[in-house]
Amino acid sequence: MMTVQTMSKSLNESLASEQPPNSDTDPASLNGTYSSSEREPLASHGPKRKPGITYAAQDKLPKLPIPDLEDTCRKYKAVLAPLQNHREQEDTAAAVEDFLKSDGPELQARLRKYATGKTSYIEQFWYDSYLNFDNSVVLNLNPFFLLEDDPTPARNNQVTRAASLVISSLCFVRAVRKEELPPDTLKGTPLCMYQYSRLFSTARIPTENGCQIAQDSGSRHIVVLCKGQFYWFDVLDDNSDIIMTEKDLAVNLQVIVDDAEQTPIQEAAKGALGVLSTENRKVWAGLRDVLTRDRDSNNAECLSIVDSALFVLCLDYTEPRTGAELCGNMLCGTSEVVKGIQIGTCTNRWYDKMQIIVCKNGSAGINFEHTGVDGHTVLRMASDVYTDTILRFAKSINGQAPSLWTSTSPDPSKRDPESFGDVSTIPHKLEWDMLPELSTALRFAETRLADLIQQNEFEILEFAGYGKNFITSMGFSPDAFVQMAFQAAYYGLYGRVESTYEPAMTKFFLHGRTEAIRAATLESTNFVKAFWADNSPQQKVDALKRATQKHTALTKECAKGLGQDRHLFALYCVWQRAVDEEGAEAVSSNGYSSPVEGSTSDMGVTSQRSGSISPSPPRSPSKTKEKHTSTSPAHKPPLQQIPSLFADPGYDRLNTTILSTSNCGNPALRHFGFGPSSADGFGIGYIIKDDSISVCISSKHRQTKRFVDSLEAYFAEMKRLLRSVKKGEGAGRSRVRESEGERRAGKGKVIKADGHGVSGYAPEGGDEAPTEEDEDEGLGGYGFFDAGMLLQALKASQEEKERPSGKAVGDARRAIGKKLRLREASDTLGGSSRALREETFEANPPVSQESKSAKKKKAKSGATAKETTVQSNVETEAGKPTSETPTNGIDGSYESPYMKELYKSIRNVKKKLNATQRVDSIIAENPDQSLDQLLEARKINQDQKAQAQKKPALQASLAQLEEQIAQYKQFDEDYQKRLATEKAALETSHKEELDKVKEASTSAAKAEAAKESKDNLLVLSKFLRAAAAKRQGGDETSPENRAFEGALLLVYGGEAAAVAAMESLIQGSDEKVPTVDQVPSEYSYKQVRDLAFEYAPYAAEEAWAEDVAQSEPAPPPAEEPSTEVGTDPTVAHAGLTELNTSDEPTSNGVSQHVDTPTVPDASNIDAGAANAAAADPNWEVKLSASAESVPDGWVEVARDPAETDTGTAATPAGMTGTQSWAEDVPAEPQRNSAPSEAAPAPSAGSDGFNEVRRGRGPRPQGDNRGGGRGRGGYRGDRGGEGGYRGRGGGYRGDRGGGEGGYRGRGRGGRGGRGRGDAPS
């Protein structure tokens, strides 16, 4: 096992004091080498600075102001106005008024007192909201940046891109540590730089009492993750100078990649401890105790190296194909389970630190721990890193190219090695001791992480139609313009306005973070309604102008620290602190604490939390990914009454963010994003570039793709509207194009991209002027909101609001019909929300309104029946095809989500009504007193008064819900009966048709199978034909013929290999055909098959055969003997023996150019069969002395003594088996032999052999005339009593003798006839 180098500063040792009381670890023994100055927590005190430019303006920055209480309450009511109906607004106004008269002033005074001497009144509460978050940080806290590809193509592979990014990041680290990084400014105003001191070498450490942030300010190494395996090496010296060149670093990374490849990914996944950082924080805290409890284990030291690293570099082995997959990979990794093992990139992460992630193809991004830094800070780092890679490439071309840094590290290649100090630049692999507890925990953590990843989806929009330049040319703020796009797209999908969050940077102030911009305003609501209604382009643009101006004003207020969210959150935290600590104002010390001015005390990560504020589980922190979550209380504190403003339902609604948005980016980034902040919300990160807009949207499978499509359609439609309004002004064009437009106005025809002409002149350089037929096309499928429908819906919405709240909505319900209409939901249940409802349901009817818990449950289960039904029904009305939607089963096994929600709503309403029984009894006892009088008399409290006021609305809601259930049950009963009847009728009417279709399908399948079988046999037949022809007339040494011979040997093998060979031929395999010597030939089975198809040998064969027949007399007939004699295989196959007359060296008695045929048993032919003859002395070739005198290359074959000579009717020795000619090893051709003289005709006493023409193949005259007829030689051998016609021998097959033979046909050259004895 590799020993990990001991670090001079152990982060684990500093955390040892956090061990639980029962821990065996002695905190005192572990705290000696990690000083408090090295463990300085974020915000414990300002950085100890030497003179430098980075923090030069810190002391001059003002503190974040505490807003006026009345202003905050006024803004609170204003941001809630578009989200509430009239009655809810009255309730909120009453709650705010009570708050200003009672608890508000006291809490404001407490907050001012608490903030005295602090750098920021909100800082500590803000840190606590992050660090007390117990759920997984994945998809909840950590955002990501996706960098643009490296502009230098040579760096766009994994190792070189990673090395380049690491070098540039180290340059940024050096500039921060040496305080040479120029400070951020905005229009000349310096911004707070405090977050940069906490950007690197920090780690989020979980404990039983919440998380802590620790930092090793002297860290010199990085950690590299590859396939879940951990490696580390030093990259800086003690002076923060870089000690490795980019080339050296690339070598290290390549070594790491190669080493990681040695371990199968399934095995590596079993030890990928990075997955544990995705666990619940309390669970992760317990697992860290397991890692550090054993003094003899390497785990504690390994954990210390990871925690104290400058950052983590993740080298992924995957190459995401799409932008959405890339974004998902950067945010949470991929989940891929193979054989029960997780091998996705989600195992290659460590989420408690900043991570630089590089994919196999060089795509890179950053995932960062968000507690101590906001997106603006990491954006500066990402931008400088990307810029430095370009400038370093430029410097390699021109040494005079500028540098981004004030100073640079000395060239490591020119430094004295001793000057580096005690460093280790060789990669080390961290070897964890996988205890049983860790293995089990790793398994469970991975399955939970896989669930979390699968619950979320990502979609991107890279809109290239226009960007900041066009928007500003039209007179709009780019950010406000895009925010209104989100409002309009969401309203177009759901018909309502929801709580929207956008962060505003407050770094103008000391330790400033963010303030919440609430983009949903009355002006934005008016705009989206005007946009979707039948209004003129001018009216829509005017409404947009008012909405964007309001948004811009809000942004400026929030940037000045004068928003309402942070102030209210601080007041709530002060109230909770007063409750928890009886007014004490101690500061929590969980790693982040708001420093007292001038304080130099070190709270340290080892200090215990004391009186910490726990505002709300995140939902609480708003993130500069930046997603806001609720700051409402998670649990009601042990006080009689919570301040009325925080008890107001509007406070919870405001902080339940549906559209969590953030604008953070520049040209260095391709995308930026984060996860949704609520179960039924969207997480939207966007970047506005000069000529494009990039958007990354995430949700828990809530119509994300449709939202993206709607957004894109809105951008295109708004461009059309702006152009139509600005047509006469030529806005956004250069003077040249403007003058050109004036000359061309009204002339000619503009050609669209699809080639169709559109009348009129299009402004903006050639884009077509929109016509009526284009309007719906630009709305992405939402042209059905025509002049009448949405306008009527908006009017109906207004009328609905004016109705008495106690009247049930169902009283105004129209008669059942197929027409779709927009209805206003009940004020009590849904506020101003609207839903499309089809009253003749084709599936489960949509829920008209839902509680927040119902929405969350629906989002988690993935139930989107409402939107699916609405869209399908709308498309049907517009004449578009729609797919079938699932319906309730006839057997009643399916329970409608609609019914579930109705019953749940009834239970909730009844529960609220039951809660009023107490106040009802008090009112009954005091019939002559009003609620206000009872409240003044202290007979009821404020909550009871609110309950009494809401009771009529609750009763009306209950009646409405019960009516809906009754109607649904009646509809469901009728529908099920109709469905059962229709189903039975369909089954009866279509049974015969289905049977015919089934029969026809079966017949077609059988015919196709038969045709395929015949085609396969045809392929095999053509191959055999071509092979035989090639063997008789081809060059036996050519690669082509050798391939055919090898294939024949395999096909005639009679074993499984023969079947495989035939399949390879038929299918056209690319596998090389082995020769008879078992050496791969130059031809594949496919090539052999194709050659066989192309070959047409019949003409050549017949001509040669006729020539042979004319030149040679037929052998005399032989008398048939009366005795049955077996056929000697030597005789039967003698025609296949080709002899070489040249005096060439022999091997085992056989010329090297003569391959002697072999006759092993037919049942066991193997690869060595071709050489069997060489070992058999009976098969030794003996050339006739007169061989050279035989004319035309013919030779005489000597008679074997074992045979009996009976004239022309030779009786060969009995044989025990037969052998195909294809099993013989073909002879090498005789290239230079001289022509021979003609051979004499065989005598009557010959041995039955005939002359064989060398290079032509065997040509026997035949065996016996008798019981059967056969074709020998080139047509086949003859013989066999009681036989039948067969094709064998020659190049098509030998003729086998014996009774009970078979009939077949073989094709070769035309052979002679032979007479012989019938076989026994």
CSV table of N, CA and C in Angstrom, one decimal, residues 720-796:
chain,number,residue,atom,x,y,z
A,720,ARG,N,-40.4,40.2,-33.1
A,720,ARG,CA,-41.4,40.7,-34.1
A,720,ARG,C,-42.2,41.9,-33.7
A,721,LEU,N,-42.6,41.9,-32.4
A,721,LEU,CA,-43.4,43.0,-31.9
A,721,LEU,C,-42.6,44.3,-31.9
A,722,LEU,N,-41.3,44.1,-31.4
A,722,LEU,CA,-40.5,45.3,-31.4
A,722,LEU,C,-40.2,45.9,-32.7
A,723,ARG,N,-40.0,45.0,-33.7
A,723,ARG,CA,-39.7,45.5,-35.1
A,723,ARG,C,-41.0,46.2,-35.7
A,724,SER,N,-42.1,45.6,-35.4
A,724,SER,CA,-43.3,46.2,-35.9
A,724,SER,C,-43.6,47.6,-35.4
A,725,VAL,N,-43.2,47.8,-34.1
A,725,VAL,CA,-43.4,49.1,-33.4
A,725,VAL,C,-42.3,50.0,-33.9
A,726,LYS,N,-41.1,49.5,-34.1
A,726,LYS,CA,-40.0,50.4,-34.5
A,726,LYS,C,-39.7,50.4,-36.0
A,727,LYS,N,-40.6,49.9,-36.8
A,727,LYS,CA,-40.4,49.8,-38.2
A,727,LYS,C,-40.0,51.1,-38.8
A,728,GLY,N,-40.6,52.2,-38.5
A,728,GLY,CA,-40.3,53.5,-39.1
A,728,GLY,C,-39.1,54.1,-38.6
A,729,GLU,N,-38.6,53.6,-37.4
A,729,GLU,CA,-37.5,54.3,-36.7
A,729,GLU,C,-36.1,53.6,-37.1
A,730,GLY,N,-36.2,52.4,-37.7
A,730,GLY,CA,-35.0,51.7,-38.0
A,730,GLY,C,-34.1,51.4,-36.8
A,731,ALA,N,-34.7,51.1,-35.7
A,731,ALA,CA,-34.0,50.8,-34.5
A,731,ALA,C,-33.1,49.6,-34.6
A,732,GLY,N,-31.9,49.7,-34.1
A,732,GLY,CA,-31.0,48.6,-34.0
A,732,GLY,C,-30.2,48.4,-35.3
A,733,ARG,N,-30.3,49.3,-36.3
A,733,ARG,CA,-29.6,49.1,-37.5
A,733,ARG,C,-28.5,50.2,-37.7
A,734,SER,N,-27.5,49.9,-38.4
A,734,SER,CA,-26.5,50.9,-38.7
A,734,SER,C,-27.1,51.9,-39.7
A,735,ARG,N,-26.5,53.1,-39.9
A,735,ARG,CA,-27.0,54.1,-40.8
A,735,ARG,C,-27.0,53.5,-42.2
A,736,VAL,N,-26.0,52.7,-42.5
A,736,VAL,CA,-26.0,52.1,-43.9
A,736,VAL,C,-27.2,51.3,-44.2
A,737,ARG,N,-27.5,50.4,-43.2
A,737,ARG,CA,-28.6,49.5,-43.4
A,737,ARG,C,-29.9,50.3,-43.3
A,738,GLU,N,-30.0,51.4,-42.5
A,738,GLU,CA,-31.2,52.2,-42.4
A,738,GLU,C,-31.5,52.9,-43.7
A,739,SER,N,-30.4,53.4,-44.3
A,739,SER,CA,-30.7,54.1,-45.6
A,739,SER,C,-31.0,53.1,-46.7
A,740,GLU,N,-30.4,51.9,-46.6
A,740,GLU,CA,-30.7,50.9,-47.6
A,740,GLU,C,-32.2,50.5,-47.4
A,741,GLY,N,-32.7,50.4,-46.1
A,741,GLY,CA,-34.0,50.0,-45.9
A,741,GLY,C,-35.0,51.1,-46.4
A,742,GLU,N,-34.6,52.3,-46.3
A,742,GLU,CA,-35.5,53.4,-46.8
A,742,GLU,C,-35.6,53.3,-48.4
A,743,ARG,N,-34.5,52.9,-49.0
A,743,ARG,CA,-34.6,52.8,-50.5
A,743,ARG,C,-35.4,51.6,-50.9
A,744,ARG,N,-35.3,50.5,-50.1
A,744,ARG,CA,-35.9,49.3,-50.5
A,744,ARG,C,-37.3,49.1,-50.0
A,745,ALA,N,-37.8,50.0,-49.1
A,745,ALA,CA,-39.1,49.8,-48.5
A,745,ALA,C,-40.2,49.6,-49.5
A,746,GLY,N,-40.9,48.5,-49.2
A,746,GLY,CA,-42.1,48.2,-50.1
A,746,GLY,C,-41.8,47.6,-51.4
A,747,LYS,N,-40.5,47.3,-51.7
A,747,LYS,CA,-40.1,46.8,-53.0
A,747,LYS,C,-39.7,45.3,-52.9
A,748,GLY,N,-40.1,44.6,-53.9
A,748,GLY,CA,-39.7,43.2,-54.0
A,748,GLY,C,-40.3,42.3,-53.0
A,749,LYS,N,-39.7,41.1,-53.0
A,749,LYS,CA,-40.2,40.0,-52.1
A,749,LYS,C,-39.0,39.4,-51.3
A,750,VAL,N,-39.2,39.2,-50.1
A,750,VAL,CA,-38.2,38.6,-49.2
A,750,VAL,C,-38.4,37.1,-49.2
A,751,ILE,N,-37.3,36.4,-49.5
A,751,ILE,CA,-37.3,34.9,-49.5
A,751,ILE,C,-37.1,34.4,-48.1
A,752,LYS,N,-38.0,33.5,-47.7
A,752,LYS,CA,-37.8,32.9,-46.4
A,752,LYS,C,-36.8,31.7,-46.5
A,753,ALA,N,-36.4,31.2,-45.4
A,753,ALA,CA,-35.4,30.1,-45.4
A,753,ALA,C,-35.9,28.9,-46.1
A,754,ASP,N,-37.2,28.7,-46.1
A,754,ASP,CA,-37.7,27.5,-46.7
A,754,ASP,C,-38.0,27.7,-48.2
A,755,GLY,N,-37.7,28.9,-48.7
A,755,GLY,CA,-37.8,29.2,-50.1
A,755,GLY,C,-39.1,29.8,-50.5
A,756,HIS,N,-40.0,30.0,-49.6
A,756,HIS,CA,-41.3,30.6,-50.0
A,756,HIS,C,-41.2,32.1,-49.8
A,757,GLY,N,-41.8,32.8,-50.8
A,757,GLY,CA,-41.7,34.3,-50.7
A,757,GLY,C,-42.8,34.8,-49.8
A,758,VAL,N,-42.4,35.9,-49.1
A,758,VAL,CA,-43.3,36.6,-48.2
A,758,VAL,C,-43.3,38.1,-48.7
A,759,SER,N,-44.5,38.6,-48.9
A,759,SER,CA,-44.6,40.0,-49.4
A,759,SER,C,-44.1,41.0,-48.3
A,760,GLY,N,-43.6,42.1,-48.8
A,760,GLY,CA,-43.2,43.1,-47.9
A,760,GLY,C,-41.7,43.1,-47.6
A,761,TYR,N,-41.2,44.2,-47.1
A,761,TYR,CA,-39.7,44.3,-46.8
A,761,TYR,C,-39.5,44.0,-45.3
A,762,ALA,N,-38.5,43.2,-45.0
A,762,ALA,CA,-38.2,42.9,-43.6
A,762,ALA,C,-37.1,43.8,-43.1
A,763,PRO,N,-37.4,44.5,-42.0
A,763,PRO,CA,-36.3,45.3,-41.4
A,763,PRO,C,-35.2,44.3,-40.8
A,764,GLU,N,-34.2,44.9,-40.3
A,764,GLU,CA,-33.0,44.2,-39.7
A,764,GLU,C,-32.4,43.2,-40.7
A,765,GLY,N,-32.0,43.8,-41.8
A,765,GLY,CA,-31.1,43.0,-42.7
A,765,GLY,C,-31.6,41.8,-43.3
A,766,GLY,N,-32.9,41.7,-43.7
A,766,GLY,CA,-33.3,40.6,-44.5
A,766,GLY,C,-34.2,39.6,-43.9
A,767,ASP,N,-34.5,39.7,-42.6
A,767,ASP,CA,-35.4,38.8,-42.0
A,767,ASP,C,-36.8,39.2,-42.5
A,768,GLU,N,-37.7,38.2,-42.7
A,768,GLU,CA,-38.9,38.5,-43.3
A,768,GLU,C,-39.8,39.3,-42.4
A,769,ALA,N,-40.6,40.1,-43.0
A,769,ALA,CA,-41.7,40.8,-42.2
A,769,ALA,C,-42.8,39.8,-41.9
A,770,PRO,N,-43.2,39.8,-40.7
A,770,PRO,CA,-44.2,38.8,-40.3
A,770,PRO,C,-45.6,39.1,-40.9
A,771,THR,N,-46.3,38.1,-41.2
A,771,THR,CA,-47.6,38.2,-41.7
A,771,THR,C,-48.5,37.5,-40.8
A,772,GLU,N,-49.8,37.6,-41.1
A,772,GLU,CA,-50.8,37.0,-40.1
A,772,GLU,C,-50.5,35.5,-40.0
A,773,GLU,N,-50.1,34.8,-41.0
A,773,GLU,CA,-50.0,33.4,-41.0
A,773,GLU,C,-48.7,33.0,-40.1
A,774,ASP,N,-47.8,34.0,-39.9
A,774,ASP,CA,-46.6,33.7,-39.1
A,774,ASP,C,-46.8,34.0,-37.6
A,775,GLU,N,-47.9,34.6,-37.2
A,775,GLU,CA,-48.0,35.0,-35.8
A,775,GLU,C,-48.1,33.8,-34.9
A,776,ASP,N,-48.9,32.9,-35.2
A,776,ASP,CA,-49.0,31.7,-34.4
A,776,ASP,C,-47.8,30.9,-34.4
A,777,GLU,N,-47.1,30.9,-35.6
A,777,GLU,CA,-45.9,30.1,-35.8
A,777,GLU,C,-44.8,30.6,-34.8
A,778,GLY,N,-44.8,31.8,-34.5
A,778,GLY,CA,-43.8,32.4,-33.6
A,778,GLY,C,-44.0,32.1,-32.2
A,779,LEU,N,-45.2,31.6,-31.8
A,779,LEU,CA,-45.6,31.4,-30.4
A,779,LEU,C,-45.4,30.0,-30.0
A,780,GLY,N,-44.7,29.2,-30.7
A,780,GLY,CA,-44.4,27.8,-30.3
A,780,GLY,C,-45.6,27.0,-29.9
A,781,GLY,N,-46.6,27.0,-30.7
A,781,GLY,CA,-47.8,26.2,-30.4
A,781,GLY,C,-48.8,26.9,-29.6
A,782,TYR,N,-48.7,28.2,-29.3
A,782,TYR,CA,-49.7,28.8,-28.4
A,782,TYR,C,-50.5,29.9,-29.2
A,783,GLY,N,-50.6,29.7,-30.5
A,783,GLY,CA,-51.4,30.6,-31.3
A,783,GLY,C,-52.9,30.4,-31.0
A,784,PHE,N,-53.2,29.3,-30.3
A,784,PHE,CA,-54.7,29.1,-30.0
A,784,PHE,C,-55.2,30.1,-29.0
A,785,PHE,N,-54.3,30.8,-28.3
A,785,PHE,CA,-54.7,31.9,-27.5
A,785,PHE,C,-55.0,33.1,-28.4
A,786,ASP,N,-56.1,33.0,-29.2
A,786,ASP,CA,-56.4,34.0,-30.2
A,786,ASP,C,-57.1,35.2,-29.5
A,787,ALA,N,-57.7,36.0,-30.4
A,787,ALA,CA,-58.3,37.3,-29.9
A,787,ALA,C,-59.4,37.1,-28.9
A,788,GLY,N,-60.1,36.0,-29.0
A,788,GLY,CA,-61.2,35.8,-28.1
A,788,GLY,C,-60.9,35.0,-26.9
A,789,MET,N,-60.2,33.9,-27.0
A,789,MET,CA,-60.1,33.0,-25.8
A,789,MET,C,-59.5,33.6,-24.6
A,790,LEU,N,-58.3,34.1,-24.7
A,790,LEU,CA,-57.6,34.6,-23.6
A,790,LEU,C,-58.2,35.9,-23.0
A,791,LEU,N,-58.7,36.7,-23.9
A,791,LEU,CA,-59.4,37.9,-23.5
A,791,LEU,C,-60.6,37.6,-22.7
A,792,GLN,N,-61.4,36.6,-23.1
A,792,GLN,CA,-62.6,36.2,-22.4
A,792,GLN,C,-62.2,35.6,-21.0
A,793,ALA,N,-61.0,34.9,-21.1
A,793,ALA,CA,-60.6,34.3,-19.8
A,793,ALA,C,-60.2,35.3,-18.8
A,794,LEU,N,-59.5,36.4,-19.3
A,794,LEU,CA,-59.1,37.5,-18.4
A,794,LEU,C,-60.3,38.2,-17.8
A,795,LYS,N,-61.3,38.4,-18.7
A,795,LYS,CA,-62.5,39.0,-18.2
A,795,LYS,C,-63.2,38.2,-17.2
A,796,ALA,N,-63.3,36.9,-17.5
A,796,ALA,CA,-63.9,35.9,-16.5
A,796,ALA,C,-63.2,35.9,-15.2
